[in-house]
Short mmCIF file of C-alpha atoms in Angstrom, two decimals:
data_model
loop_
_atom_site.label_atom_id
_atom_site.label_comp_id
_atom_site.label_asym_id
_atom_site.label_seq_id
_atom_site.Cartn_x
_atom_site.Cartn_y
_atom_site.Cartn_z
CA MET A 513 2.80 134.56 -231.27
CA LEU A 514 5.49 135.65 -229.08
CA ALA A 515 3.45 139.14 -229.35
CA ARG A 516 0.48 137.26 -228.38
CA LEU A 517 1.67 136.39 -225.25
CA HIS A 518 3.37 139.13 -224.33
CA ARG A 519 -0.68 140.01 -224.42
CA CYS A 520 -1.76 137.28 -223.14
CA GLY A 521 -3.93 138.25 -218.93
CA THR A 522 -4.44 141.68 -220.89
CA GLY A 523 -7.50 139.98 -223.32
CA GLY A 524 -4.58 138.47 -225.57
CA THR A 525 -5.04 135.33 -228.56
CA VAL A 526 -3.43 132.30 -226.22
CA ASN A 527 -4.65 129.59 -227.18
CA LEU A 528 -3.06 126.92 -224.89
CA LEU A 529 -2.77 122.75 -225.06
CA VAL A 530 -2.09 121.10 -221.55
CA LEU A 531 -1.31 117.57 -221.65
CA GLY A 532 -1.70 116.71 -218.39
CA GLY A 533 -5.45 118.58 -217.43
CA ARG A 534 -4.47 118.45 -213.73
CA SER A 535 -1.26 119.36 -213.10
CA GLU A 536 -1.13 122.00 -209.95
CA ILE A 537 1.69 123.29 -212.69
CA GLY A 538 -0.21 123.01 -215.62
CA LEU A 539 -2.31 124.59 -214.38
CA ALA A 540 -1.90 127.20 -212.40
CA ILE A 541 0.30 128.40 -216.17
CA ALA A 542 -3.37 127.80 -217.96
CA LYS A 543 -4.21 130.16 -215.20
CA ARG A 544 -1.42 132.52 -215.78
CA LEU A 545 -2.43 133.25 -219.20
CA ALA A 546 -5.56 133.06 -218.65
CA PRO A 547 -6.03 131.68 -223.14
CA GLU A 548 -8.86 132.70 -224.98
CA LYS A 549 -9.18 128.76 -225.71
CA VAL A 550 -7.46 126.05 -223.16
CA VAL A 551 -7.94 122.51 -223.81
CA LEU A 552 -6.74 120.57 -220.82
CA ALA A 553 -6.13 116.74 -222.26
CA ALA A 554 -5.89 114.18 -219.30
CA ARG A 555 -7.05 109.83 -218.48
CA PRO A 556 -10.06 109.60 -217.33
CA ARG A 557 -11.09 109.38 -213.72
CA PRO A 558 -12.49 105.62 -213.47
CA ASP A 559 -15.52 107.04 -210.38
CA GLN A 560 -16.54 110.13 -213.07
CA PRO A 561 -17.89 110.81 -216.16
CA GLY A 562 -15.65 112.21 -218.76
CA THR A 563 -12.31 113.84 -218.27
CA GLY A 564 -13.95 114.26 -214.49
CA LEU A 565 -12.43 117.87 -214.87
CA ASP A 566 -14.83 120.33 -214.01
CA ALA A 567 -13.31 121.71 -211.12
CA GLU A 568 -10.45 122.54 -212.89
CA GLU A 569 -12.47 123.93 -215.54
CA GLN A 570 -13.76 126.24 -213.17
CA GLU A 571 -10.42 127.38 -211.78
CA LEU A 572 -9.68 128.72 -215.02
CA ARG A 573 -12.67 130.10 -216.22
CA THR A 574 -12.58 132.30 -212.68
CA ALA A 575 -9.39 132.97 -213.39
CA GLY A 576 -9.91 134.48 -216.97
CA ALA A 577 -9.85 132.03 -219.78
CA GLY A 578 -12.02 131.80 -222.26
CA THR A 579 -13.30 129.25 -223.96
CA VAL A 580 -11.87 125.05 -221.76
CA ALA A 581 -11.87 122.04 -224.15
CA ARG A 582 -11.36 118.47 -222.63
CA ALA A 583 -9.88 115.43 -224.29
CA GLU A 584 -8.55 111.85 -223.21
CA PHE A 585 -4.83 111.49 -223.03
CA ASP A 586 -2.80 108.54 -222.01
CA ALA A 587 0.13 109.70 -221.70
CA ASP A 588 1.36 106.10 -222.00
CA ALA A 589 -0.60 104.75 -224.87
CA VAL A 590 2.11 106.12 -227.28
CA GLY A 591 0.62 104.37 -230.60
CA GLU A 592 -1.83 106.20 -229.99
CA HIS A 593 -0.94 109.57 -229.50
CA GLU A 594 -0.40 110.59 -233.39
CA GLU A 595 -4.42 111.23 -233.81
CA LEU A 596 -4.66 112.38 -230.78
CA LEU A 597 -2.91 115.61 -230.83
CA THR A 598 -4.00 115.88 -234.55
CA GLY A 599 -7.44 115.59 -233.89
CA LEU A 600 -6.64 118.39 -230.95
CA SER A 601 -5.07 120.39 -233.69
CA GLN A 602 -7.18 119.86 -236.30
CA ARG A 603 -10.59 121.06 -234.13
CA HIS A 604 -9.20 123.53 -231.77
CA GLY A 605 -5.67 124.56 -232.68
CA PRO A 606 -3.25 125.97 -233.68
CA PHE A 607 -2.00 125.92 -230.53
CA ASP A 608 0.28 129.11 -229.54
CA VAL A 609 1.71 127.00 -225.73
CA VAL A 610 1.54 123.34 -226.12
CA VAL A 611 3.01 121.93 -222.22
CA LEU A 612 3.39 118.82 -221.10
CA ALA A 613 2.35 118.49 -217.56
CA PHE A 614 2.49 114.79 -216.87
CA GLY A 615 4.57 112.44 -214.91
CA ILE A 616 4.83 110.51 -212.10
CA LEU A 617 8.04 110.05 -209.57
CA GLY A 618 7.24 106.13 -208.90
CA ASP A 619 8.71 104.35 -205.57
CA GLN A 620 12.46 104.19 -205.53
CA GLU A 621 12.74 100.95 -203.28
CA ARG A 622 10.24 98.88 -205.48
CA ALA A 623 11.72 100.21 -208.89
CA GLU A 624 14.27 98.47 -207.17
CA ARG A 625 12.59 95.70 -206.45
CA GLU A 626 10.27 95.12 -209.27
CA ALA A 627 12.13 95.49 -213.42
CA GLU A 628 8.23 96.99 -214.29
CA HIS A 629 8.07 99.63 -211.80
CA ALA A 630 10.94 101.10 -212.73
CA LEU A 631 10.26 100.32 -216.49
CA ALA A 632 7.01 101.93 -215.86
CA ILE A 633 7.96 105.09 -214.00
CA THR A 634 10.95 105.66 -217.54
CA HIS A 635 8.28 105.38 -220.03
CA THR A 636 5.94 108.09 -218.91
CA ASP A 637 8.74 110.10 -218.00
CA TYR A 638 10.89 109.47 -221.00
CA VAL A 639 9.34 108.24 -223.33
CA ALA A 640 5.68 108.78 -223.88
CA GLN A 641 7.23 112.71 -223.46
CA ILE A 642 9.44 110.95 -226.75
CA SER A 643 6.32 109.94 -228.15
CA VAL A 644 3.92 113.92 -227.61
CA LEU A 645 6.90 115.98 -228.39
CA THR A 646 8.26 114.50 -232.34
CA HIS A 647 4.55 114.13 -232.41
CA LEU A 648 3.99 117.87 -231.74
CA ALA A 649 6.84 118.29 -233.37
CA LYS A 650 5.61 116.99 -236.41
CA LEU A 651 2.66 119.49 -235.89
CA LEU A 652 3.92 122.74 -234.75
CA ARG A 653 6.42 122.64 -238.22
CA ALA A 654 3.66 122.89 -240.04
CA GLN A 655 1.64 125.10 -238.86
CA GLY A 656 5.16 127.34 -238.53
CA SER A 657 4.87 128.63 -235.30
CA GLY A 658 3.81 127.49 -231.42
CA THR A 659 6.02 127.26 -228.44
CA MET A 660 6.58 123.54 -226.13
CA VAL A 661 7.03 123.86 -222.70
CA VAL A 662 9.29 120.49 -220.62
CA PHE A 663 9.52 119.73 -217.69
CA SER A 664 12.53 118.12 -216.75
CA SER A 665 14.12 118.12 -213.15
CA VAL A 666 17.14 118.31 -211.28
CA ALA A 667 17.29 115.09 -211.38
CA GLY A 668 17.98 114.66 -214.12
CA ILE A 669 21.20 116.91 -213.73
CA ARG A 670 23.80 114.81 -212.01
CA VAL A 671 21.56 111.26 -210.48
CA ARG A 672 21.80 110.30 -206.98
CA ARG A 673 21.46 107.31 -206.35
CA ALA A 674 18.30 108.18 -203.65
CA ASN A 675 15.75 109.21 -206.90
CA TYR A 676 18.29 107.57 -209.75
CA VAL A 677 14.94 105.69 -211.85
CA TYR A 678 13.54 108.89 -212.21
CA GLY A 679 16.56 110.75 -212.30
CA ALA A 680 17.69 108.60 -215.61
CA ALA A 681 14.26 109.38 -216.48
CA LYS A 682 14.78 113.53 -216.38
CA ALA A 683 18.26 113.28 -217.73
CA GLY A 684 17.16 111.11 -221.05
CA LEU A 685 14.21 113.91 -221.09
CA ASP A 686 16.05 116.38 -220.45
CA GLY A 687 18.66 114.99 -223.27
CA PHE A 688 16.29 115.13 -225.40
CA ALA A 689 14.37 118.37 -225.62
CA ASN A 690 17.59 120.56 -226.10
CA GLY A 691 18.68 118.40 -228.93
CA LEU A 692 15.62 118.81 -229.82
CA ALA A 693 15.46 122.57 -229.53
CA ASP A 694 18.35 123.15 -231.96
CA ALA A 695 16.79 120.67 -234.21
CA LEU A 696 13.88 123.40 -233.75
CA HIS A 697 16.11 126.38 -234.75
CA GLY A 698 14.67 128.82 -237.11
CA SER A 699 11.93 126.83 -237.86
CA GLY A 700 9.45 129.05 -235.87
CA VAL A 701 8.93 126.62 -232.99
CA ARG A 702 11.03 126.61 -230.04
CA LEU A 703 11.13 124.71 -227.07
CA LEU A 704 10.60 125.87 -223.43
CA LEU A 705 12.97 123.31 -221.44
CA VAL A 706 12.34 124.36 -217.31
CA ARG A 707 14.10 122.59 -214.23
CA PRO A 708 12.81 122.82 -211.37
CA GLY A 709 14.27 122.02 -208.24
CA TYR A 710 11.94 120.12 -205.66
CA VAL A 711 7.93 121.67 -205.54
CA HIS A 712 5.51 121.56 -202.98
CA GLY A 713 2.98 119.30 -204.38
CA ARG A 714 0.55 116.16 -204.87
CA MET A 715 3.43 113.71 -206.70
CA ALA A 716 6.24 115.16 -204.65
CA ALA A 717 3.38 115.43 -201.12
CA ALA A 718 5.25 112.00 -199.71
CA VAL A 719 8.74 113.25 -199.98
CA ASP A 720 10.72 115.48 -198.00
CA PRO A 721 11.51 118.76 -198.61
CA ALA A 722 14.31 119.45 -200.12
CA PRO A 723 16.66 123.17 -200.11
CA PHE A 724 15.49 125.48 -202.72
CA SER A 725 12.48 124.03 -202.50
CA SER A 726 9.29 125.37 -205.47
CA THR A 727 5.46 125.29 -204.94
CA PRO A 728 3.47 124.97 -208.62
CA ASP A 729 2.34 129.07 -208.51
CA GLN A 730 6.59 129.44 -208.71
CA VAL A 731 7.27 127.23 -211.13
CA ALA A 732 4.13 128.92 -212.94
CA ALA A 733 5.45 132.39 -212.59
CA ALA A 734 8.83 131.26 -213.37
CA THR A 735 7.62 129.87 -216.89
CA VAL A 736 4.95 132.16 -218.36
CA THR A 737 7.63 134.60 -218.08
CA ALA A 738 10.67 132.43 -219.71
CA LEU A 739 7.65 132.28 -221.93
CA ARG A 740 7.37 135.89 -222.99
CA LYS A 741 11.31 136.90 -223.20
CA GLY A 742 11.09 133.86 -225.58
CA LYS A 743 13.85 132.09 -223.09
CA ARG A 744 15.36 128.45 -223.75
CA LEU A 745 16.03 127.51 -220.27
CA VAL A 746 15.27 128.89 -217.35
CA TRP A 747 15.76 127.31 -213.31
CA VAL A 748 13.78 126.94 -210.94
CA PRO A 749 14.74 128.61 -208.13
CA PRO A 750 17.75 130.26 -210.36
CA VAL A 751 19.74 130.30 -207.89
CA LEU A 752 20.00 125.99 -208.73
CA ARG A 753 22.17 126.69 -211.43
CA LEU A 754 24.58 128.18 -209.26
CA VAL A 755 24.46 125.13 -206.29
CA PHE A 756 24.15 122.12 -209.32
CA GLY A 757 27.12 123.63 -210.49
CA MET A 758 29.37 123.47 -207.62
CA LEU A 759 28.11 119.40 -207.04
CA ARG A 760 29.38 118.57 -209.90
CA PHE A 761 32.95 118.47 -208.87
CA VAL A 762 31.40 116.81 -205.29
CA PRO A 763 33.10 113.18 -205.47
CA GLN A 764 31.52 110.03 -206.00
CA SER A 765 32.06 108.95 -202.72
CA ILE A 766 29.53 111.89 -200.57
CA TRP A 767 28.05 112.11 -204.17
CA ARG A 768 25.61 108.64 -203.01
CA ARG A 769 25.04 109.11 -199.77
CA MET A 770 23.07 112.27 -200.97
CA PRO A 771 19.47 113.14 -199.90
CA ARG A 772 16.77 112.57 -202.78
#
């Protein structure tokens, strides 16, 4: 599988599944890999027929992707994950790379007032991710190969008061992904954990940019490079690894006043 990844962009034969088919990062990864086949799985749009992914499909075809297929995927409908993923694998697999590109930022102030909103954030960013990863790990183990790409966040490395609901979900996901990566060791299946900082994109458009921020394409470039090198973990940008290594020593009295 690594050999196929090395050939991506030069006539490779990688099969790619993007869960969260409208994600800017997920699409940027797909464009860089230029796979033989890509499946975009996304929640249907109420104002458009089907999945409403015409623009995204055209982007990928222009970038050199071969076959582009679509599927309906509701991350929060965890009871449907197993049947959906099994069906996609049977129709379009085996998949070389599966990118989990779904998630929500939520509203911290609202989450502090409304438990339902706090639960909605953690359900999408943690519970739904665990469900997908568990079913995917089983499928990829059965085929004996494949890589899952999971997006954590520096927000989960040391949770800040300013966005502790989102940060807590990412902290849980980060820990789960690390444990799963260990459980997959020797199976032929890999997990790449990506820890980006602030990303300039639709999801964080209402949030003030933070230091060491990046763009979706920069995150995608680092992710694809890590895939080709067979890495297990990548920080985007790399300097954040050093920064957060030092930030863990900041006293809590100061840390609780840190912005998001």
